[in-house]
Amino acid sequence: MVTAVHRPKTIEDALRLLAAEGAQLLAGGATLVAMMNAGLAEPRELVSLARIDELREFSRLPDGTARIGAMRRHRETAFESDLRDGQRLLALAARQISNATVRNMGTIGGSIAFADPAADYATAAVAADARIEIAGAAGRREVAAQDFFKGWYETALGPGEMITAVLVPPGPPRAVAHYEKLARVAGDYAVASVGAIAAFEGSRLAAVRLVVGACAAAPVRVPAADEMLLREGLSDRAVTEAGRLIVERLDPFDDTRASAAYRLKVVPRLIAKTLAALADAAQPGKVA
């Protein structure tokens, strides 16, 4: 039973309150409230982050990195005009999260902290080579998204720590992004997803990062597949081989949305569709 709801105005005060036994952070509430209603979470005290201005801000660092505050709503990220080139992958993923009500309520920090393997931001963050900024009693630190997601609903967050921002580097110049999601119905969690960023020099593939989501306990990236595509380009044979290399590394699961076997079957098709979309988006005259 919740006995108190705190509304601190600074990150330092939030961390102090979080240190109390039974305290839990409240971001947008989209996930936590549902878990409480289902009896899966029973916090004694809630520490609301709604009044901490820093967590709601979007800014650009001197090196071009986009800093997305942990309390930015999905709808804000979805239509953030200052996400450039490959950074737009985060916006593309945000647009496919659930429905308008959840996008108005949920936050990027809350979603990433929950680390559902079938959620959208995790796949996009790893593909964008993002870093997760974390605050705790010892100060702030950054963890690569690739290393942040440890397993089933498990992250690099330590006791008493909280996400303060997602840092998305500028990436290759003139990069394009694509987020491909297969779901039973629009807005549902993914059966499988692919997040990707690529850059082209003319028709030649100059950079690429492919990541598959919802097919293991955490997003899966296979550098060997990216490297092979860089060597051989986007021929049918190379795209097929990239799909094979990635599927070998997946560890899918059976759930109410799809079987593991089905996931393995559709991933190569999603990868091929993603790579075709990237090549198309890179054509001169295309408008994002």
PDB file of C-alpha atoms in Angstrom:
ATOM      1  CA  MET A   1       0.000   0.000   0.000  1.00  0.00           C
ATOM      2  CA  VAL A   2       1.361   3.418  -0.984  1.00  0.00           C
ATOM      3  CA  THR A   3       1.681   5.569   2.121  1.00  0.00           C
ATOM      4  CA  ALA A   4       3.268   8.678   0.580  1.00  0.00           C
ATOM      5  CA  VAL A   5       3.846  10.344  -2.764  1.00  0.00           C
ATOM      6  CA  HIS A   6       6.848  12.672  -2.902  1.00  0.00           C
ATOM      7  CA  ARG A   7       7.333  15.353  -5.569  1.00  0.00           C
ATOM      8  CA  PRO A   8      10.960  16.522  -5.409  1.00  0.00           C
ATOM      9  CA  LYS A   9      12.222  19.357  -7.594  1.00  0.00           C
ATOM     10  CA  THR A  10      15.829  18.229  -7.964  1.00  0.00           C
ATOM     11  CA  ILE A  11      17.538  14.986  -8.907  1.00  0.00           C
ATOM     12  CA  GLU A  12      19.485  15.070  -5.647  1.00  0.00           C
ATOM     13  CA  ASP A  13      16.283  15.189  -3.604  1.00  0.00           C
ATOM     14  CA  ALA A  14      14.779  12.397  -5.689  1.00  0.00           C
ATOM     15  CA  LEU A  15      17.790  10.171  -5.015  1.00  0.00           C
ATOM     16  CA  ARG A  16      17.594  10.897  -1.294  1.00  0.00           C
ATOM     17  CA  LEU A  17      13.925   9.897  -1.216  1.00  0.00           C
ATOM     18  CA  LEU A  18      14.576   6.833  -3.358  1.00  0.00           C
ATOM     19  CA  ALA A  19      16.995   5.542  -0.731  1.00  0.00           C
ATOM     20  CA  ALA A  20      14.098   4.877   1.658  1.00  0.00           C
ATOM     21  CA  GLU A  21      13.014   1.250   1.988  1.00  0.00           C
ATOM     22  CA  GLY A  22      10.119   0.442  -0.327  1.00  0.00           C
ATOM     23  CA  ALA A  23      10.437   3.658  -2.340  1.00  0.00           C
ATOM     24  CA  GLN A  24      10.008   3.527  -6.106  1.00  0.00           C
ATOM     25  CA  LEU A  25      10.304   6.100  -8.857  1.00  0.00           C
ATOM     26  CA  LEU A  26       7.212   7.278 -10.695  1.00  0.00           C
ATOM     27  CA  ALA A  27       7.888   8.614 -14.189  1.00  0.00           C
ATOM     28  CA  GLY A  28       4.931   8.713 -16.581  1.00  0.00           C
ATOM     29  CA  GLY A  29       3.241   5.861 -14.765  1.00  0.00           C
ATOM     30  CA  ALA A  30       2.243   3.975 -17.917  1.00  0.00           C
ATOM     31  CA  THR A  31       4.019   0.807 -16.768  1.00  0.00           C
ATOM     32  CA  LEU A  32       4.176   1.162 -12.990  1.00  0.00           C
ATOM     33  CA  VAL A  33       0.479   1.880 -12.511  1.00  0.00           C
ATOM     34  CA  ALA A  34      -0.438  -1.144 -14.618  1.00  0.00           C
ATOM     35  CA  MET A  35       1.917  -3.313 -12.548  1.00  0.00           C
ATOM     36  CA  MET A  36       0.433  -1.997  -9.300  1.00  0.00           C
ATOM     37  CA  ASN A  37      -3.082  -2.697 -10.534  1.00  0.00           C
ATOM     38  CA  ALA A  38      -2.023  -6.251 -11.373  1.00  0.00           C
ATOM     39  CA  GLY A  39      -0.384  -6.753  -7.984  1.00  0.00           C
ATOM     40  CA  LEU A  40       3.073  -7.088  -9.529  1.00  0.00           C
ATOM     41  CA  ALA A  41       4.478  -4.008  -7.777  1.00  0.00           C
ATOM     42  CA  GLU A  42       3.720  -2.833  -4.252  1.00  0.00           C
ATOM     43  CA  PRO A  43       5.798   0.266  -3.481  1.00  0.00           C
ATOM     44  CA  ARG A  44       5.424   1.844  -0.051  1.00  0.00           C
ATOM     45  CA  GLU A  45       6.382   5.297  -1.258  1.00  0.00           C
ATOM     46  CA  LEU A  46       6.357   6.860  -4.708  1.00  0.00           C
ATOM     47  CA  VAL A  47       8.911   9.424  -5.799  1.00  0.00           C
ATOM     48  CA  SER A  48       7.360  11.402  -8.655  1.00  0.00           C
ATOM     49  CA  LEU A  49       9.810  12.921 -11.135  1.00  0.00           C
ATOM     50  CA  ALA A  50       7.243  15.233 -12.737  1.00  0.00           C
ATOM     51  CA  ARG A  51       8.532  18.446 -11.122  1.00  0.00           C
ATOM     52  CA  ILE A  52      12.228  18.031 -11.968  1.00  0.00           C
ATOM     53  CA  ASP A  53      12.789  20.466 -14.832  1.00  0.00           C
ATOM     54  CA  GLU A  54      16.102  18.976 -15.986  1.00  0.00           C
ATOM     55  CA  LEU A  55      14.476  15.631 -16.722  1.00  0.00           C
ATOM     56  CA  ARG A  56      11.977  17.203 -19.125  1.00  0.00           C
ATOM     57  CA  GLU A  57      14.528  19.037 -21.259  1.00  0.00           C
ATOM     58  CA  PHE A  58      15.875  18.309 -24.722  1.00  0.00           C
ATOM     59  CA  SER A  59      19.262  19.820 -25.571  1.00  0.00           C
ATOM     60  CA  ARG A  60      22.135  19.439 -27.998  1.00  0.00           C
ATOM     61  CA  LEU A  61      25.691  19.061 -26.721  1.00  0.00           C
ATOM     62  CA  PRO A  62      28.652  20.788 -28.439  1.00  0.00           C
ATOM     63  CA  ASP A  63      29.641  17.602 -30.297  1.00  0.00           C
ATOM     64  CA  GLY A  64      26.152  17.236 -31.782  1.00  0.00           C
ATOM     65  CA  THR A  65      24.909  14.660 -29.301  1.00  0.00           C
ATOM     66  CA  ALA A  66      21.182  14.926 -28.600  1.00  0.00           C
ATOM     67  CA  ARG A  67      20.403  14.802 -24.881  1.00  0.00           C
ATOM     68  CA  ILE A  68      16.852  13.574 -24.280  1.00  0.00           C
ATOM     69  CA  GLY A  69      15.756  14.075 -20.682  1.00  0.00           C
ATOM     70  CA  ALA A  70      14.377  10.952 -19.014  1.00  0.00           C
ATOM     71  CA  MET A  71      10.946  12.540 -18.496  1.00  0.00           C
ATOM     72  CA  ARG A  72      10.411  13.472 -22.128  1.00  0.00           C
ATOM     73  CA  ARG A  73       7.076  12.025 -23.203  1.00  0.00           C
ATOM     74  CA  HIS A  74       6.928   9.625 -26.124  1.00  0.00           C
ATOM     75  CA  ARG A  75       4.886  12.124 -28.144  1.00  0.00           C
ATOM     76  CA  GLU A  76       7.605  14.760 -27.626  1.00  0.00           C
ATOM     77  CA  THR A  77      10.349  12.442 -28.826  1.00  0.00           C
ATOM     78  CA  ALA A  78       8.200  11.248 -31.721  1.00  0.00           C
ATOM     79  CA  PHE A  79       8.015  14.734 -33.200  1.00  0.00           C
ATOM     80  CA  GLU A  80      11.293  16.256 -31.988  1.00  0.00           C
ATOM     81  CA  SER A  81      12.460  18.308 -34.979  1.00  0.00           C
ATOM     82  CA  ASP A  82      16.027  18.612 -33.687  1.00  0.00           C
ATOM     83  CA  LEU A  83      16.745  14.885 -33.914  1.00  0.00           C
ATOM     84  CA  ARG A  84      18.929  14.781 -37.012  1.00  0.00           C
ATOM     85  CA  ASP A  85      20.016  12.126 -39.482  1.00  0.00           C
ATOM     86  CA  GLY A  86      20.452   8.779 -37.716  1.00  0.00           C
ATOM     87  CA  GLN A  87      19.249  10.241 -34.414  1.00  0.00           C
ATOM     88  CA  ARG A  88      15.771  10.207 -35.914  1.00  0.00           C
ATOM     89  CA  LEU A  89      15.619   6.483 -35.204  1.00  0.00           C
ATOM     90  CA  LEU A  90      14.479   7.318 -31.657  1.00  0.00           C
ATOM     91  CA  ALA A  91      11.629   9.410 -33.047  1.00  0.00           C
ATOM     92  CA  LEU A  92      10.601   6.684 -35.482  1.00  0.00           C
ATOM     93  CA  ALA A  93      10.444   4.154 -32.650  1.00  0.00           C
ATOM     94  CA  ALA A  94       8.495   6.545 -30.409  1.00  0.00           C
ATOM     95  CA  ARG A  95       5.820   6.958 -33.071  1.00  0.00           C
ATOM     96  CA  GLN A  96       5.057   3.244 -32.919  1.00  0.00           C
ATOM     97  CA  ILE A  97       4.657   3.000 -29.146  1.00  0.00           C
ATOM     98  CA  SER A  98       1.186   1.857 -28.110  1.00  0.00           C
ATOM     99  CA  ASN A  99      -1.523   4.510 -28.633  1.00  0.00           C
ATOM    100  CA  ALA A 100      -1.940   8.269 -28.289  1.00  0.00           C
ATOM    101  CA  THR A 101      -2.917   8.038 -24.613  1.00  0.00           C
ATOM    102  CA  VAL A 102       0.208   6.084 -23.688  1.00  0.00           C
ATOM    103  CA  ARG A 103       2.435   8.309 -25.874  1.00  0.00           C
ATOM    104  CA  ASN A 104       1.089  11.338 -24.028  1.00  0.00           C
ATOM    105  CA  MET A 105       1.740   9.702 -20.669  1.00  0.00           C
ATOM    106  CA  GLY A 106       4.809   7.484 -20.963  1.00  0.00           C
ATOM    107  CA  THR A 107       8.422   8.661 -20.807  1.00  0.00           C
ATOM    108  CA  ILE A 108      11.613   7.532 -22.493  1.00  0.00           C
ATOM    109  CA  GLY A 109      13.383   7.010 -19.163  1.00  0.00           C
ATOM    110  CA  GLY A 110      10.564   4.960 -17.711  1.00  0.00           C
ATOM    111  CA  SER A 111      10.360   2.712 -20.761  1.00  0.00           C
ATOM    112  CA  ILE A 112      14.096   2.122 -20.918  1.00  0.00           C
ATOM    113  CA  ALA A 113      14.351   1.446 -17.180  1.00  0.00           C
ATOM    114  CA  PHE A 114      11.612  -1.212 -17.422  1.00  0.00           C
ATOM    115  CA  ALA A 115      13.595  -2.940 -20.203  1.00  0.00           C
ATOM    116  CA  ASP A 116      10.842  -5.040 -21.711  1.00  0.00           C
ATOM    117  CA  PRO A 117      12.527  -7.066 -24.507  1.00  0.00           C
ATOM    118  CA  ALA A 118       9.604  -6.312 -26.843  1.00  0.00           C
ATOM    119  CA  ALA A 119       9.516  -2.555 -26.207  1.00  0.00           C
ATOM    120  CA  ASP A 120      10.569  -0.125 -28.914  1.00  0.00           C
ATOM    121  CA  TYR A 121      13.145   2.241 -27.412  1.00  0.00           C
ATOM    122  CA  ALA A 122      15.659  -0.443 -26.448  1.00  0.00           C
ATOM    123  CA  THR A 123      16.148  -1.630 -30.021  1.00  0.00           C
ATOM    124  CA  ALA A 124      16.388   1.930 -31.324  1.00  0.00           C
ATOM    125  CA  ALA A 125      18.791   3.063 -28.594  1.00  0.00           C
ATOM    126  CA  VAL A 126      21.237   0.235 -29.276  1.00  0.00           C
ATOM    127  CA  ALA A 127      21.073   0.787 -33.031  1.00  0.00           C
ATOM    128  CA  ALA A 128      21.687   4.517 -32.561  1.00  0.00           C
ATOM    129  CA  ASP A 129      24.722   3.758 -30.358  1.00  0.00           C
ATOM    130  CA  ALA A 130      23.072   5.762 -27.573  1.00  0.00           C
ATOM    131  CA  ARG A 131      24.339   6.103 -24.027  1.00  0.00           C
ATOM    132  CA  ILE A 132      22.206   6.035 -20.904  1.00  0.00           C
ATOM    133  CA  GLU A 133      23.014   8.724 -18.339  1.00  0.00           C
ATOM    134  CA  ILE A 134      22.540   7.464 -14.783  1.00  0.00           C
ATOM    135  CA  ALA A 135      22.557   9.342 -11.474  1.00  0.00           C
ATOM    136  CA  GLY A 136      23.214   7.836  -8.069  1.00  0.00           C
ATOM    137  CA  ALA A 137      24.694   8.646  -4.696  1.00  0.00           C
ATOM    138  CA  ALA A 138      28.212   8.479  -6.169  1.00  0.00           C
ATOM    139  CA  GLY A 139      27.409  10.958  -8.951  1.00  0.00           C
ATOM    140  CA  ARG A 140      26.579  10.508 -12.614  1.00  0.00           C
ATOM    141  CA  ARG A 141      27.845   7.956 -15.095  1.00  0.00           C
ATOM    142  CA  GLU A 142      27.103   6.883 -18.658  1.00  0.00           C
ATOM    143  CA  VAL A 143      26.531   3.355 -19.927  1.00  0.00           C
ATOM    144  CA  ALA A 144      26.356   2.370 -23.590  1.00  0.00           C
ATOM    145  CA  ALA A 145      22.850   1.199 -24.460  1.00  0.00           C
ATOM    146  CA  GLN A 146      24.410  -2.041 -25.738  1.00  0.00           C
ATOM    147  CA  ASP A 147      25.639  -2.722 -22.194  1.00  0.00           C
ATOM    148  CA  PHE A 148      22.683  -1.221 -20.318  1.00  0.00           C
ATOM    149  CA  PHE A 149      20.196  -3.975 -21.194  1.00  0.00           C
ATOM    150  CA  LYS A 150      21.416  -7.042 -19.331  1.00  0.00           C
ATOM    151  CA  GLY A 151      18.589  -9.555 -19.704  1.00  0.00           C
ATOM    152  CA  TRP A 152      14.925 -10.092 -18.983  1.00  0.00           C
ATOM    153  CA  TYR A 153      13.804  -6.783 -17.412  1.00  0.00           C
ATOM    154  CA  GLU A 154      17.356  -6.431 -16.091  1.00  0.00           C
ATOM    155  CA  THR A 155      19.530  -3.358 -16.598  1.00  0.00           C
ATOM    156  CA  ALA A 156      22.798  -1.813 -15.470  1.00  0.00           C
ATOM    157  CA  LEU A 157      20.965   0.351 -12.939  1.00  0.00           C
ATOM    158  CA  GLY A 158      22.267  -0.201  -9.429  1.00  0.00           C
ATOM    159  CA  PRO A 159      20.324   0.171  -6.170  1.00  0.00           C
ATOM    160  CA  GLY A 160      19.267   3.759  -5.601  1.00  0.00           C
ATOM    161  CA  GLU A 161      20.108   4.851  -9.165  1.00  0.00           C
ATOM    162  CA  MET A 162      17.905   6.487 -11.777  1.00  0.00           C
ATOM    163  CA  ILE A 163      18.072   7.324 -15.482  1.00  0.00           C
ATOM    164  CA  THR A 164      18.472  11.045 -16.107  1.00  0.00           C
ATOM    165  CA  ALA A 165      18.853  11.187 -19.902  1.00  0.00           C
ATOM    166  CA  VAL A 166      19.412   9.291 -23.124  1.00  0.00           C
ATOM    167  CA  LEU A 167      22.390  10.593 -25.112  1.00  0.00           C
ATOM    168  CA  VAL A 168      22.242   9.994 -28.856  1.00  0.00           C
ATOM    169  CA  PRO A 169      25.473  10.734 -30.774  1.00  0.00           C
ATOM    170  CA  PRO A 170      25.370  12.479 -34.160  1.00  0.00           C
ATOM    171  CA  GLY A 171      26.557   9.381 -35.981  1.00  0.00           C
ATOM    172  CA  PRO A 172      27.688   9.347 -39.608  1.00  0.00           C
ATOM    173  CA  PRO A 173      26.968  12.514 -41.634  1.00  0.00           C
ATOM    174  CA  ARG A 174      23.782  12.340 -43.705  1.00  0.00           C
ATOM    175  CA  ALA A 175      22.810   9.041 -42.127  1.00  0.00           C
ATOM    176  CA  VAL A 176      19.322   7.643 -42.606  1.00  0.00           C
ATOM    177  CA  ALA A 177      17.300   5.644 -40.099  1.00  0.00           C
ATOM    178  CA  HIS A 178      14.521   3.080 -40.231  1.00  0.00           C
ATOM    179  CA  TYR A 179      12.512   1.257 -37.570  1.00  0.00           C
ATOM    180  CA  GLU A 180      10.628  -1.810 -38.759  1.00  0.00           C
ATOM    181  CA  LYS A 181       8.169  -3.390 -36.352  1.00  0.00           C
ATOM    182  CA  LEU A 182       5.970  -6.436 -36.720  1.00  0.00           C
ATOM    183  CA  ALA A 183       3.047  -6.459 -34.280  1.00  0.00           C
ATOM    184  CA  ARG A 184      -0.264  -8.294 -34.155  1.00  0.00           C
ATOM    185  CA  VAL A 185      -2.128  -4.992 -34.132  1.00  0.00           C
ATOM    186  CA  ALA A 186      -0.945  -1.391 -34.388  1.00  0.00           C
ATOM    187  CA  GLY A 187       0.524  -0.194 -31.117  1.00  0.00           C
ATOM    188  CA  ASP A 188       1.057  -3.631 -29.586  1.00  0.00           C
ATOM    189  CA  TYR A 189       4.430  -4.776 -28.324  1.00  0.00           C
ATOM    190  CA  ALA A 190       6.634  -6.124 -31.090  1.00  0.00           C
ATOM    191  CA  VAL A 191       6.607  -9.707 -32.268  1.00  0.00           C
ATOM    192  CA  ALA A 192       9.970  -8.735 -33.751  1.00  0.00           C
ATOM    193  CA  SER A 193      11.581  -5.412 -34.614  1.00  0.00           C
ATOM    194  CA  VAL A 194      14.603  -4.085 -36.470  1.00  0.00           C
ATOM    195  CA  GLY A 195      16.243  -0.741 -35.814  1.00  0.00           C
ATOM    196  CA  ALA A 196      18.910   0.458 -38.209  1.00  0.00           C
ATOM    197  CA  ILE A 197      21.057   3.411 -39.177  1.00  0.00           C
ATOM    198  CA  ALA A 198      23.040   3.610 -42.410  1.00  0.00           C
ATOM    199  CA  ALA A 199      25.057   6.092 -44.436  1.00  0.00           C
ATOM    200  CA  PHE A 200      25.788   5.929 -48.150  1.00  0.00           C
ATOM    201  CA  GLU A 201      28.470   7.413 -50.380  1.00  0.00           C
ATOM    202  CA  GLY A 202      26.647   7.529 -53.667  1.00  0.00           C
ATOM    203  CA  SER A 203      25.204   4.045 -54.015  1.00  0.00           C
ATOM    204  CA  ARG A 204      27.872   2.471 -51.792  1.00  0.00           C
ATOM    205  CA  LEU A 205      27.027   1.532 -48.222  1.00  0.00           C
ATOM    206  CA  ALA A 206      29.504   3.405 -46.009  1.00  0.00           C
ATOM    207  CA  ALA A 207      28.167   2.682 -42.502  1.00  0.00           C
ATOM    208  CA  VAL A 208      25.443   0.504 -40.993  1.00  0.00           C
ATOM    209  CA  ARG A 209      24.188  -0.674 -37.587  1.00  0.00           C
ATOM    210  CA  LEU A 210      21.452  -3.325 -37.514  1.00  0.00           C
ATOM    211  CA  VAL A 211      19.750  -4.355 -34.259  1.00  0.00           C
ATOM    212  CA  VAL A 212      16.947  -6.874 -33.720  1.00  0.00           C
ATOM    213  CA  GLY A 213      14.494  -6.584 -30.842  1.00  0.00           C
ATOM    214  CA  ALA A 214      11.878  -8.836 -29.214  1.00  0.00           C
ATOM    215  CA  CYS A 215      13.823 -11.967 -30.151  1.00  0.00           C
ATOM    216  CA  ALA A 216      16.008 -12.390 -27.066  1.00  0.00           C
ATOM    217  CA  ALA A 217      16.220 -11.119 -23.513  1.00  0.00           C
ATOM    218  CA  ALA A 218      17.858  -7.916 -24.815  1.00  0.00           C
ATOM    219  CA  PRO A 219      18.398  -6.277 -28.214  1.00  0.00           C
ATOM    220  CA  VAL A 220      20.769  -8.215 -30.457  1.00  0.00           C
ATOM    221  CA  ARG A 221      23.450  -6.664 -32.647  1.00  0.00           C
ATOM    222  CA  VAL A 222      25.834  -8.822 -34.677  1.00  0.00           C
ATOM    223  CA  PRO A 223      28.833  -6.717 -35.806  1.00  0.00           C
ATOM    224  CA  ALA A 224      29.881  -9.457 -38.239  1.00  0.00           C
ATOM    225  CA  ALA A 225      26.645  -8.927 -40.175  1.00  0.00           C
ATOM    226  CA  ASP A 226      27.251  -5.160 -40.384  1.00  0.00           C
ATOM    227  CA  GLU A 227      30.840  -5.719 -41.503  1.00  0.00           C
ATOM    228  CA  MET A 228      29.797  -8.191 -44.174  1.00  0.00           C
ATOM    229  CA  LEU A 229      27.273  -5.718 -45.603  1.00  0.00           C
ATOM    230  CA  LEU A 230      29.938  -3.014 -45.686  1.00  0.00           C
ATOM    231  CA  ARG A 231      32.217  -5.329 -47.671  1.00  0.00           C
ATOM    232  CA  GLU A 232      29.645  -6.744 -50.053  1.00  0.00           C
ATOM    233  CA  GLY A 233      26.908  -4.110 -50.276  1.00  0.00           C
ATOM    234  CA  LEU A 234      23.181  -4.746 -50.446  1.00  0.00           C
ATOM    235  CA  SER A 235      23.014  -7.509 -53.005  1.00  0.00           C
ATOM    236  CA  ASP A 236      20.343 -10.149 -52.451  1.00  0.00           C
ATOM    237  CA  ARG A 237      23.007 -12.642 -51.448  1.00  0.00           C
ATOM    238  CA  ALA A 238      24.596 -10.257 -48.920  1.00  0.00           C
ATOM    239  CA  VAL A 239      21.247  -9.318 -47.380  1.00  0.00           C
ATOM    240  CA  THR A 240      20.321 -12.994 -47.059  1.00  0.00           C
ATOM    241  CA  GLU A 241      23.670 -13.770 -45.439  1.00  0.00           C
ATOM    242  CA  ALA A 242      23.269 -10.858 -43.000  1.00  0.00           C
ATOM    243  CA  GLY A 243      19.900 -12.238 -41.977  1.00  0.00           C
ATOM    244  CA  ARG A 244      21.401 -15.681 -41.457  1.00  0.00           C
ATOM    245  CA  LEU A 245      24.242 -14.354 -39.302  1.00  0.00           C
ATOM    246  CA  ILE A 246      21.824 -12.437 -37.099  1.00  0.00           C
ATOM    247  CA  VAL A 247      19.294 -15.263 -36.755  1.00  0.00           C
ATOM    248  CA  GLU A 248      22.082 -17.553 -35.505  1.00  0.00           C
ATOM    249  CA  ARG A 249      22.562 -15.206 -32.533  1.00  0.00           C
ATOM    250  CA  LEU A 250      18.907 -14.839 -31.568  1.00  0.00           C
ATOM    251  CA  ASP A 251      17.301 -16.588 -28.607  1.00  0.00           C
ATOM    252  CA  PRO A 252      13.588 -16.056 -29.203  1.00  0.00           C
ATOM    253  CA  PHE A 253      10.760 -17.084 -26.925  1.00  0.00           C
ATOM    254  CA  ASP A 254       7.206 -18.368 -27.150  1.00  0.00           C
ATOM    255  CA  ASP A 255       4.527 -16.026 -25.836  1.00  0.00           C
ATOM    256  CA  THR A 256       0.933 -15.052 -26.533  1.00  0.00           C
ATOM    257  CA  ARG A 257       2.027 -12.950 -29.522  1.00  0.00           C
ATOM    258  CA  ALA A 258       4.058 -15.508 -31.471  1.00  0.00           C
ATOM    259  CA  SER A 259       6.167 -18.629 -31.227  1.00  0.00           C
ATOM    260  CA  ALA A 260       9.942 -18.641 -31.207  1.00  0.00           C
ATOM    261  CA  ALA A 261       9.912 -20.463 -34.544  1.00  0.00           C
ATOM    262  CA  TYR A 262       7.753 -17.773 -36.121  1.00  0.00           C
ATOM    263  CA  ARG A 263      10.062 -15.047 -34.890  1.00  0.00           C
ATOM    264  CA  LEU A 264      13.065 -16.787 -36.444  1.00  0.00           C
ATOM    265  CA  LYS A 265      11.185 -17.061 -39.715  1.00  0.00           C
ATOM    266  CA  VAL A 266      10.151 -13.401 -39.987  1.00  0.00           C
ATOM    267  CA  VAL A 267      13.375 -11.709 -38.850  1.00  0.00           C
ATOM    268  CA  PRO A 268      15.271 -12.175 -42.159  1.00  0.00           C
ATOM    269  CA  ARG A 269      12.311 -10.645 -43.986  1.00  0.00           C
ATOM    270  CA  LEU A 270      12.225  -7.680 -41.614  1.00  0.00           C
ATOM    271  CA  ILE A 271      15.968  -7.180 -42.099  1.00  0.00           C
ATOM    272  CA  ALA A 272      15.608  -7.235 -45.893  1.00  0.00           C
ATOM    273  CA  LYS A 273      12.715  -4.772 -45.683  1.00  0.00           C
ATOM    274  CA  THR A 274      14.720  -2.485 -43.395  1.00  0.00           C
ATOM    275  CA  LEU A 275      17.781  -2.436 -45.645  1.00  0.00           C
ATOM    276  CA  ALA A 276      15.620  -1.696 -48.693  1.00  0.00           C
ATOM    277  CA  ALA A 277      13.977   1.185 -46.822  1.00  0.00           C
ATOM    278  CA  LEU A 278      17.365   2.609 -45.841  1.00  0.00           C
ATOM    279  CA  ALA A 279      18.621   2.505 -49.424  1.00  0.00           C
ATOM    280  CA  ASP A 280      15.431   4.174 -50.625  1.00  0.00           C
ATOM    281  CA  ALA A 281      15.598   6.901 -47.951  1.00  0.00           C
ATOM    282  CA  ALA A 282      19.169   7.728 -48.981  1.00  0.00           C
ATOM    283  CA  GLN A 283      18.169   8.538 -52.559  1.00  0.00           C
ATOM    284  CA  PRO A 284      18.700  12.194 -53.558  1.00  0.00           C
ATOM    285  CA  GLY A 285      15.597  14.280 -53.163  1.00  0.00           C
ATOM    286  CA  LYS A 286      14.014  12.083 -50.516  1.00  0.00           C
ATOM    287  CA  VAL A 287      12.335  14.044 -47.723  1.00  0.00           C
ATOM    288  CA  ALA A 288      12.340  12.527 -44.244  1.00  0.00           C
TER     289      ALA A 288
END
